[in-house]
Short mmCIF file of C-alpha atoms in Angstrom, two decimals:
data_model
loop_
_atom_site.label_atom_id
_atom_site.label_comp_id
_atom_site.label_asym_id
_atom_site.label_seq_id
_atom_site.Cartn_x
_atom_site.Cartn_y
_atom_site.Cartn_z
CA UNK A 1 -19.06 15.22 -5.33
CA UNK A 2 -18.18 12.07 -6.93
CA UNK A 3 -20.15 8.89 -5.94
CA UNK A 4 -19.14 5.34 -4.83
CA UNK A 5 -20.06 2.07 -7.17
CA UNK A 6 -22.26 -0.31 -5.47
CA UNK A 7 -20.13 -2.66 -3.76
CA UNK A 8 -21.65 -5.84 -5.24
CA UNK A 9 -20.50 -9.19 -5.71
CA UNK A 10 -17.69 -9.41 -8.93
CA UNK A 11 -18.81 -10.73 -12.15
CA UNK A 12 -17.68 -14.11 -11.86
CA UNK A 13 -19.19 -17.24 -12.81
CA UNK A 14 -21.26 -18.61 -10.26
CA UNK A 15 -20.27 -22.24 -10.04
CA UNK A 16 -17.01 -20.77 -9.14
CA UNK A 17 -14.46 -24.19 -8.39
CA UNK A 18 -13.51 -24.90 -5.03
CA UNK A 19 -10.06 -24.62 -3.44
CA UNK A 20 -8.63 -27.95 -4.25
CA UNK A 21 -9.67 -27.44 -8.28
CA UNK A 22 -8.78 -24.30 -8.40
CA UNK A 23 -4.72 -24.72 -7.11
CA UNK A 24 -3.71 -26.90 -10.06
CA UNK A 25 -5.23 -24.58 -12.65
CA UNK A 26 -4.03 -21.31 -11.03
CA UNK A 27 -0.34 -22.88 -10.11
CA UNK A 28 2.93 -20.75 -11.77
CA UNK A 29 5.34 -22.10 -13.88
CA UNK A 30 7.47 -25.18 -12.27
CA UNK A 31 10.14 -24.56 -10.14
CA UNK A 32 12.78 -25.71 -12.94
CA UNK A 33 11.06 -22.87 -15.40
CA UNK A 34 10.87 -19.92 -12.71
CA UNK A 35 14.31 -17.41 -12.20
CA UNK A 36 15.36 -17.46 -9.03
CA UNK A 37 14.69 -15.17 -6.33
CA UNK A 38 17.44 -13.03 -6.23
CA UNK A 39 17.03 -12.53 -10.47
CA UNK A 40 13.39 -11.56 -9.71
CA UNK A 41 14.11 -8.80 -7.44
CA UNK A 42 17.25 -7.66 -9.04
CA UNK A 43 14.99 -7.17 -11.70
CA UNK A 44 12.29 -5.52 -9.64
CA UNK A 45 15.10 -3.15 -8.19
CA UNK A 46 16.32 -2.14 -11.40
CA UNK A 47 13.10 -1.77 -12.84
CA UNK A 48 13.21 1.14 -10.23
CA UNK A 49 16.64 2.27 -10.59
CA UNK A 50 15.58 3.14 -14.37
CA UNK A 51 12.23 5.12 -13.16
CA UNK A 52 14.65 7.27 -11.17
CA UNK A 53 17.91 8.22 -12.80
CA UNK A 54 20.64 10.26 -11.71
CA UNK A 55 18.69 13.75 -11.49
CA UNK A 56 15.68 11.79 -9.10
CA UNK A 57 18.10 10.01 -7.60
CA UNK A 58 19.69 13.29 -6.48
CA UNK A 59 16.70 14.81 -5.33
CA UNK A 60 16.01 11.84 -2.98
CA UNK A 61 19.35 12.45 -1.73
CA UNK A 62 18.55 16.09 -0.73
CA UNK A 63 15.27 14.99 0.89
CA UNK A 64 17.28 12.53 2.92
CA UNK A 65 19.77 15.29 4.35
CA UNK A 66 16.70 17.82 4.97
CA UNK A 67 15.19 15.51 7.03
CA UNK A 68 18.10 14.76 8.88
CA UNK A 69 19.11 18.11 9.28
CA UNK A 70 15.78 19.00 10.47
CA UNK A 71 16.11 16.20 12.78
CA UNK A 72 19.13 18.06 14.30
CA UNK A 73 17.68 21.22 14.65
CA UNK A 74 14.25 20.52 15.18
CA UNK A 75 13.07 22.98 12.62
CA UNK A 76 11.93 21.59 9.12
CA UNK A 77 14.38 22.15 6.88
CA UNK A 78 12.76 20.72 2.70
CA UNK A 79 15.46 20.46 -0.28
CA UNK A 80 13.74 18.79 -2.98
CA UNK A 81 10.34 17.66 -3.87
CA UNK A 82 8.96 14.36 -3.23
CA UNK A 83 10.18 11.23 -5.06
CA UNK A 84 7.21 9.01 -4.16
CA UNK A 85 3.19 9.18 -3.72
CA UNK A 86 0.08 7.53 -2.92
CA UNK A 87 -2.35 8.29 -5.67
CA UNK A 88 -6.14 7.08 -5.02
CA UNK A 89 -7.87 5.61 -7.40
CA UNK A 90 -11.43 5.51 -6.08
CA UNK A 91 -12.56 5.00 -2.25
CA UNK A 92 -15.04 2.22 -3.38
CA UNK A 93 -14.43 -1.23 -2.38
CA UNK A 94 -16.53 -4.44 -2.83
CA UNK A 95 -15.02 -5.92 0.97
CA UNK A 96 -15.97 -5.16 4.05
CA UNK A 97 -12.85 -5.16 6.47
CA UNK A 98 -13.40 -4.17 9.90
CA UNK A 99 -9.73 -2.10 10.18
CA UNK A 100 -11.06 0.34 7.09
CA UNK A 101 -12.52 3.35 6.84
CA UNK A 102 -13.56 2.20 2.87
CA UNK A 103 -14.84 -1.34 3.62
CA UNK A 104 -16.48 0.19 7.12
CA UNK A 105 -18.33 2.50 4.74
CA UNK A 106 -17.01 5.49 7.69
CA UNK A 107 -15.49 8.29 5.67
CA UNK A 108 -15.90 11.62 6.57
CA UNK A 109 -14.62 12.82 3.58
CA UNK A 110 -16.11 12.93 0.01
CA UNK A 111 -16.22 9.54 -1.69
CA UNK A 112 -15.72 9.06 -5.53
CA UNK A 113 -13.34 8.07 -8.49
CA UNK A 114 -10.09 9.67 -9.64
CA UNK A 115 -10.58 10.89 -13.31
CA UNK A 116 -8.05 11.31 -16.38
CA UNK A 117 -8.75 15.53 -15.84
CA UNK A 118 -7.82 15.62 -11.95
CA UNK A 119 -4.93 12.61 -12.98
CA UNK A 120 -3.42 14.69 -15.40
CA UNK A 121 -2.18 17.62 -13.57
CA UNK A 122 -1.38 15.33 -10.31
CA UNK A 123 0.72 13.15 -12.50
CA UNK A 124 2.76 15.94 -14.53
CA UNK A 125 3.71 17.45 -11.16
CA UNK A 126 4.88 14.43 -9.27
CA UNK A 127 6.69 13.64 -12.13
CA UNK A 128 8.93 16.87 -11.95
CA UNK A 129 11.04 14.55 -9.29
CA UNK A 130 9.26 11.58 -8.46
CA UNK A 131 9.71 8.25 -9.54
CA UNK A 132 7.71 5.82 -7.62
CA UNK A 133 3.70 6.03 -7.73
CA UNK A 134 2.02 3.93 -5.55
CA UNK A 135 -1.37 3.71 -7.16
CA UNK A 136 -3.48 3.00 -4.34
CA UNK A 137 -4.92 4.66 -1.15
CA UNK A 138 -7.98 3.68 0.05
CA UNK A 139 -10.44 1.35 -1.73
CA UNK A 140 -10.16 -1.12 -4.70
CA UNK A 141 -8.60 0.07 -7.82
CA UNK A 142 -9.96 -1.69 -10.36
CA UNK A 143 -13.68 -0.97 -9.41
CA UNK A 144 -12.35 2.58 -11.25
CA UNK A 145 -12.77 1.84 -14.91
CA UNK A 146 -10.59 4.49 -15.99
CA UNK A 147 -8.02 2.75 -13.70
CA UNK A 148 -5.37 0.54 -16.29
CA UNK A 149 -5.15 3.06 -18.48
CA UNK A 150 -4.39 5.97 -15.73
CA UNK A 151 -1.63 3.02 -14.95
CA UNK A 152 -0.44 3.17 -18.82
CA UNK A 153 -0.36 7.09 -18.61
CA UNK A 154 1.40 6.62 -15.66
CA UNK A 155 4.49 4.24 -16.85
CA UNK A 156 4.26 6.08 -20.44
CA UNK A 157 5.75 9.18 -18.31
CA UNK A 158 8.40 7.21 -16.48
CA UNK A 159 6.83 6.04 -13.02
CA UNK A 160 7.06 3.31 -11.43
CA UNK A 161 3.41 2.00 -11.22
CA UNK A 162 2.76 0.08 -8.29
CA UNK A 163 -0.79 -1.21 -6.78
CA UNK A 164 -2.80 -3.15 -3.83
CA UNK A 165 -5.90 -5.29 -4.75
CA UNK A 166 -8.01 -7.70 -3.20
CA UNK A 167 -7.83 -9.81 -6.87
CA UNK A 168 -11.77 -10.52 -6.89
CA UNK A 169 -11.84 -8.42 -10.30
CA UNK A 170 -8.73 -10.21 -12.03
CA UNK A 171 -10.61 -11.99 -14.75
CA UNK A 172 -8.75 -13.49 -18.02
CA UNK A 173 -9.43 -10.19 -19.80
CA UNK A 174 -8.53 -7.84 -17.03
CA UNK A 175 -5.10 -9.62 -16.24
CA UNK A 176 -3.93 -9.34 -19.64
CA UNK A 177 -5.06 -5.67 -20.13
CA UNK A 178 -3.29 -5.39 -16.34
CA UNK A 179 0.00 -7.03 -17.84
CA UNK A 180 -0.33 -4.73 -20.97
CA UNK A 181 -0.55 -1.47 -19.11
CA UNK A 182 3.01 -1.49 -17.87
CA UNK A 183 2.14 -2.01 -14.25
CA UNK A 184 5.24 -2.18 -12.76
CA UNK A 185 4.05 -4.04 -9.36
CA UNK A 186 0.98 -5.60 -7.90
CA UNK A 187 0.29 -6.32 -4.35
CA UNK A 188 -2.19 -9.17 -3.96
CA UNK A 189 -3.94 -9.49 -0.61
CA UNK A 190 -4.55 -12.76 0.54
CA UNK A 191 -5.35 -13.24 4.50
CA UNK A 192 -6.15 -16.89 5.09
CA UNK A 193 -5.67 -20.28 3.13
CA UNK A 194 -9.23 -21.63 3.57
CA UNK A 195 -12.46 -19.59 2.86
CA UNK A 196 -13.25 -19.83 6.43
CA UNK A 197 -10.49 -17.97 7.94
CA UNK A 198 -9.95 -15.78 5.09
CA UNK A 199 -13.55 -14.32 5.18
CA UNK A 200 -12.79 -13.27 8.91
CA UNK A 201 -11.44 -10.23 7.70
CA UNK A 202 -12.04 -9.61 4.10
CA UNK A 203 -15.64 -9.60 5.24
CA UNK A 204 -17.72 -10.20 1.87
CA UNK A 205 -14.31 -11.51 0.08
CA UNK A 206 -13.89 -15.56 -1.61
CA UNK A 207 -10.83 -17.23 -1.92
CA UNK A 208 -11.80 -18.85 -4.53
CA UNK A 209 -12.15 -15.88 -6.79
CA UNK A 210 -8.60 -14.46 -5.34
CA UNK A 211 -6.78 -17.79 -6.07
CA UNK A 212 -8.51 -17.31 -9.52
CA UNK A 213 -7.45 -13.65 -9.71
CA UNK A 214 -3.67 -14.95 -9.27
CA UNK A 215 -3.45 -17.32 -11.38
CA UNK A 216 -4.80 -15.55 -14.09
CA UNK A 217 -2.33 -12.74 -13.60
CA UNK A 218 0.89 -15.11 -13.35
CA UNK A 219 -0.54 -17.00 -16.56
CA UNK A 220 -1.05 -13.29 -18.40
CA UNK A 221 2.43 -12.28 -17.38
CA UNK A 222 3.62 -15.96 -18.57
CA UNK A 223 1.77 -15.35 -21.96
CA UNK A 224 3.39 -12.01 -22.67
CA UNK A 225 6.69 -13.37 -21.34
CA UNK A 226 7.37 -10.28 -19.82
CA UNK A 227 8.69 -9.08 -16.55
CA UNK A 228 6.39 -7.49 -14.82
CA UNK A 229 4.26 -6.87 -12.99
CA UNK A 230 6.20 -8.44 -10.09
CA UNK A 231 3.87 -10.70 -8.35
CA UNK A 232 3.49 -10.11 -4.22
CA UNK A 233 1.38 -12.27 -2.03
CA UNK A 234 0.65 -10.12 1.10
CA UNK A 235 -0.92 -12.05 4.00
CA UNK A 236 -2.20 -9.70 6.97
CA UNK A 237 -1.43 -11.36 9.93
CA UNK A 238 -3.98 -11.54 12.76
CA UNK A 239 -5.56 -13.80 15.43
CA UNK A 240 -7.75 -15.64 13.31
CA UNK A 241 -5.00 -16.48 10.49
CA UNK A 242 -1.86 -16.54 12.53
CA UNK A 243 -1.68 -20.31 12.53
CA UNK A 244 -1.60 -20.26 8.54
CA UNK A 245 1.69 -19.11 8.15
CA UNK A 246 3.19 -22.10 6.63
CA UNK A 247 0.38 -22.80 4.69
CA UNK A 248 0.98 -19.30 2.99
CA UNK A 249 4.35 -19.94 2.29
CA UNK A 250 3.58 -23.04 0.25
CA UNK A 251 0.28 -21.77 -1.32
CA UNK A 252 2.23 -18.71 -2.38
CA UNK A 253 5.09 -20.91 -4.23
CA UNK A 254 2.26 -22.70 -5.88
CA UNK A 255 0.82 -19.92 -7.51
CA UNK A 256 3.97 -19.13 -9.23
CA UNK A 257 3.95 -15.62 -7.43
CA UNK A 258 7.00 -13.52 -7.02
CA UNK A 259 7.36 -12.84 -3.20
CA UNK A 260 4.99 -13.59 -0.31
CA UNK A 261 5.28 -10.82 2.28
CA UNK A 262 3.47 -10.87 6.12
CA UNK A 263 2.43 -7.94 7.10
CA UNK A 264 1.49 -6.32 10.40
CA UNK A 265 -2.12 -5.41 11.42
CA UNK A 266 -3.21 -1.63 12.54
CA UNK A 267 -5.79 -2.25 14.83
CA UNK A 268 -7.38 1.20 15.79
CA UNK A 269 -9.29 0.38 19.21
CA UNK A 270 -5.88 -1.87 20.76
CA UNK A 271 -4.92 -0.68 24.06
CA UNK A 272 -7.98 -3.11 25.78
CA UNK A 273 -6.50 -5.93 23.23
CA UNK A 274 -8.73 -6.91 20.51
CA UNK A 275 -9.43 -10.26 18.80
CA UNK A 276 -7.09 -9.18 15.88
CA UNK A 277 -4.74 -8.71 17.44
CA UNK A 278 -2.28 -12.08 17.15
CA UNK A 279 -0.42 -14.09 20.03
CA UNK A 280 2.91 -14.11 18.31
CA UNK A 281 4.67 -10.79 18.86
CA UNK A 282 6.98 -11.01 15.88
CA UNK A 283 3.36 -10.17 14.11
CA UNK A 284 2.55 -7.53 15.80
CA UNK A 285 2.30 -3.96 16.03
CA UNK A 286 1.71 -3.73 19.24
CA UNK A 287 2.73 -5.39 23.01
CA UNK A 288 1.01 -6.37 26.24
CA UNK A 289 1.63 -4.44 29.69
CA UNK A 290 1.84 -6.36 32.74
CA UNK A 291 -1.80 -4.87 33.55
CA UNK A 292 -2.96 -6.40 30.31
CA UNK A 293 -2.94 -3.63 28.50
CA UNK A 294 -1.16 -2.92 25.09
CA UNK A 295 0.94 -0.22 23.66
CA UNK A 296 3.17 0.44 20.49
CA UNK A 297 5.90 -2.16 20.28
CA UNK A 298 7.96 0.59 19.21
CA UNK A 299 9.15 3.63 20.20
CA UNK A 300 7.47 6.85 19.09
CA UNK A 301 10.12 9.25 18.53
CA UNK A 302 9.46 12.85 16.85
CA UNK A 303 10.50 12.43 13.37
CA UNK A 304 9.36 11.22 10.26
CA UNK A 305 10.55 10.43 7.07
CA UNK A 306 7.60 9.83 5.05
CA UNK A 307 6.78 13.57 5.92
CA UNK A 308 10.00 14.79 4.21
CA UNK A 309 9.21 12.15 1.21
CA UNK A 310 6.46 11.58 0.16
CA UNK A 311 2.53 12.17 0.04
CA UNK A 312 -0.74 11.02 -0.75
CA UNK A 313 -3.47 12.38 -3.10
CA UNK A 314 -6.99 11.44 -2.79
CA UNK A 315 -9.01 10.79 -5.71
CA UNK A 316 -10.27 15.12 -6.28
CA UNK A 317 -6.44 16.23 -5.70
CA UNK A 318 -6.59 16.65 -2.05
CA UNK A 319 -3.15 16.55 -0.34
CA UNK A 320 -2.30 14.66 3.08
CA UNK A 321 0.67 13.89 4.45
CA UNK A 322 0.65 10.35 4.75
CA UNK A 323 -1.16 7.01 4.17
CA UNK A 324 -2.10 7.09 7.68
CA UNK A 325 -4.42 9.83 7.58
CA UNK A 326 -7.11 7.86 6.03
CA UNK A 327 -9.72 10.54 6.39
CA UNK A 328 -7.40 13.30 4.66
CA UNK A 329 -8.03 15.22 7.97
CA UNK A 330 -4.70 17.17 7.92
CA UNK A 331 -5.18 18.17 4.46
CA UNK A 332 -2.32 20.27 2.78
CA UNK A 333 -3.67 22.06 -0.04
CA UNK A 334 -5.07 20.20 -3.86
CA UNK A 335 -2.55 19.20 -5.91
CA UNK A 336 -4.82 19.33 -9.17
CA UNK A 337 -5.20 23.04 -8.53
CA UNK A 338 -2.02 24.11 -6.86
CA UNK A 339 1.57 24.25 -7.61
CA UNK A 340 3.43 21.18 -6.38
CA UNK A 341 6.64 23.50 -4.96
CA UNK A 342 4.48 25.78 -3.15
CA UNK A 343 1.84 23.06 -1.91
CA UNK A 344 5.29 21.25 -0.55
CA UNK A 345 7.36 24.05 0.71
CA UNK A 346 4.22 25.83 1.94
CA UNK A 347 3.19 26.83 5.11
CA UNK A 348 0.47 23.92 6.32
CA UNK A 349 2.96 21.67 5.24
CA UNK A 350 5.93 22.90 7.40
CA UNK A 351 3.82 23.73 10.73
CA UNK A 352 3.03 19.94 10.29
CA UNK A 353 6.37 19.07 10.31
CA UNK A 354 7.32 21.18 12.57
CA UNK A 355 4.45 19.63 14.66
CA UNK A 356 5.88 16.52 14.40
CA UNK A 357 9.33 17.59 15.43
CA UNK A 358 8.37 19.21 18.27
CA UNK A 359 5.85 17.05 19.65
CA UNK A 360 4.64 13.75 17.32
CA UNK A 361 2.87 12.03 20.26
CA UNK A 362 0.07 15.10 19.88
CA UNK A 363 -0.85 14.08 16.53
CA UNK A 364 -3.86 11.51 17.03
CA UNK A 365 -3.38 9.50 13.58
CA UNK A 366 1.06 9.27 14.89
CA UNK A 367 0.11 7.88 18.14
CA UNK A 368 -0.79 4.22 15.90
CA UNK A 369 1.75 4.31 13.32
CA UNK A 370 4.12 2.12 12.11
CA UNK A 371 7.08 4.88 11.53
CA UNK A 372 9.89 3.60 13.26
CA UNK A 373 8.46 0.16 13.66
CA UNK A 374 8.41 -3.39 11.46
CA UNK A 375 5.67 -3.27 8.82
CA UNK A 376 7.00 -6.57 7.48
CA UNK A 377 8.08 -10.06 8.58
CA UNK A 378 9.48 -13.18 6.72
#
């Protein structure tokens, strides 16, 4: 069983600058210099479009009637094989957020770091229809020093190559070699605009070395004059950082970064309400009952698309359905040791979806998810 790193402190330099240094130094090009938007995601969206092509592109098609066929008849009906996946690169992290299982320290499951040999096989199969990798589960990928060149592999066979940090290991070095793998997209998460707020959930985390992280990254990607990666700012939004909205906006265009997105919060223990969880409904995932209780602000209706989709792979090969089953509990088969086709079409796979056609509300891990729901707010 493969071990965790010791979640330690970054190497950075000690006398790290503070907030108001650091800004100038880390800022993105000026406004005058920088493409707009729209050029920046057309570019992003073809940079997709060219990972798929017309065969992928087909395939997703035939996923998209399946699952609306099965819909229809509630009985899982699977054309194709999935065009996207979750692919872990370790379940180590250096943070300590109180909403995951990997900064908790609480998994149930074996802990460890993806290798090239388990990689290999995982990536050759996905690739037989898939086009977009999301390198990242659980944990922080680059405490997995095998992890930019699993990326290069990765983009050398045609994926698109995106990942989710927390930015405290984005030195000068790392950036470049980051920029020079091919990544095709990097989400950076950044929950506050002052150390104090920001540490209230990236427990263990400094701003400081995130607003570092960035601007190293946007000045690599400058350097190179390439691209990619494209740049996205994500800023959780809960209780304690809810007020900081506009201050995100504006930090965000000041560190030259692509897009800032705000995302809802899963908060596991919510129906009592929880400190996380933030006044403004437009942020959140869930809504108060006139007893003061809470429930999903959506609906939860018995379908699913990411089950007809895509999948996730833990760091040893280990299948689940979806990036909601943290713990791998429903479990599907090992992708580094089984077919893809017969792992997909097989049976564990199909009485899950039939599961969730029939009756999603029984699965604990649906009964908090944001299928059907708003992940994302402007």
């Amino acid at each position: 069983m493969g071990k965790d790193l010791p979640a330690t402190e970054p190497a950075f330099e000690p006398d790290s600058p503070s907030l108001a240094e650091l800004l100038p130094s880390a800022a993105g090009p000026a406004k005058s210099q920088r493409r707009p938007y729209w050029q920046r995601r057309l570019a992003d969206a073809w940079a997709i479009a060219q990972a798929a092509g017309p065969m992928r592109l087909a395939n997703l098609a035939m996923l998209w009637a399946g699952f609306w066929y099965s819909r229809l008849r509630k009985r899982p009906t699977m054309w194709g094989l999935p065009f996207a996946a979750s692919l872990e690169p370790t379940t180590s992290c250096n943070l300590r957020c109180p909403e995951c299982l990997s900064g908790l320290r609480a998994f149930t499951r074996p802990r460890g770091m993806l290798s090239p040999e388990v990689a290999a096989p995982v990536l050759a199969q996905l690739r037989r229809q898939g086009f977009y990798l999301n390198f990242y589960f659980q944990g922080e990928p680059f405490l997995n020093p095998d992890f930019l060149a699993l990326v290069a592999e990765a983009r050398r066979q045609g994926f698109y190559v995106a990942t989710s940090t927390n930015a405290h290991y984005l030195t000068p070095a790392v950036a470049q070699a980051t920029v020079a793998s091919g990544l095709s997209r990097i989400i950076v998460s950044l929950d506050g605009t002052t150390q104090e707020t920001y540490a209230q959930y990236r427990v263990g985390g400094r701003i400081d070395k995130v607003l570092a992280g960035i601007g190293n990254l946007v000045a690599a990607r400058n350097a190179a004059r390439t691209a990619g990666p494209y740049i996205i700012l994500q800023f959780l939004v809960v209780g304690p950082n809810e007020h900081q909205l506009d201050e995100a906006r504006t930090l965000a265009e000041q560190l030259g970064v692509d897009e800032i997105r705000f995302k809802t919060a899963q908060i596991d223990d919510y129906k009592n309400g929880h400190p996380l969880i933030p006044k403004n409904a437009r942020y959140s995932r869930y809504r108060r009952r006139p007893d003061g209780t809470f429930r999903l602000a959506h609906k939860l209706e018995d379908a699913c698309w990411r089950s007809w989709s895509s999948l996730v792979v833990t760091w040893d090969g280990t299948v689940a359905p979806c990036c909601f089953d943290k713990d791998a509990s429903h479990a599907m088969g090992n992708l580094a040791q089984q077919s893809l086709p017969s792992l997909w079409h097989g049976q564990a796979y199909q009485a899950f979806r039939q599961q969730i056609l029939t009756g999603r509300s029984q699965i604990e891990m649906c009964r908090n998810c944001t299928e059907g729901g708003k992940v994302f707010e402007d």
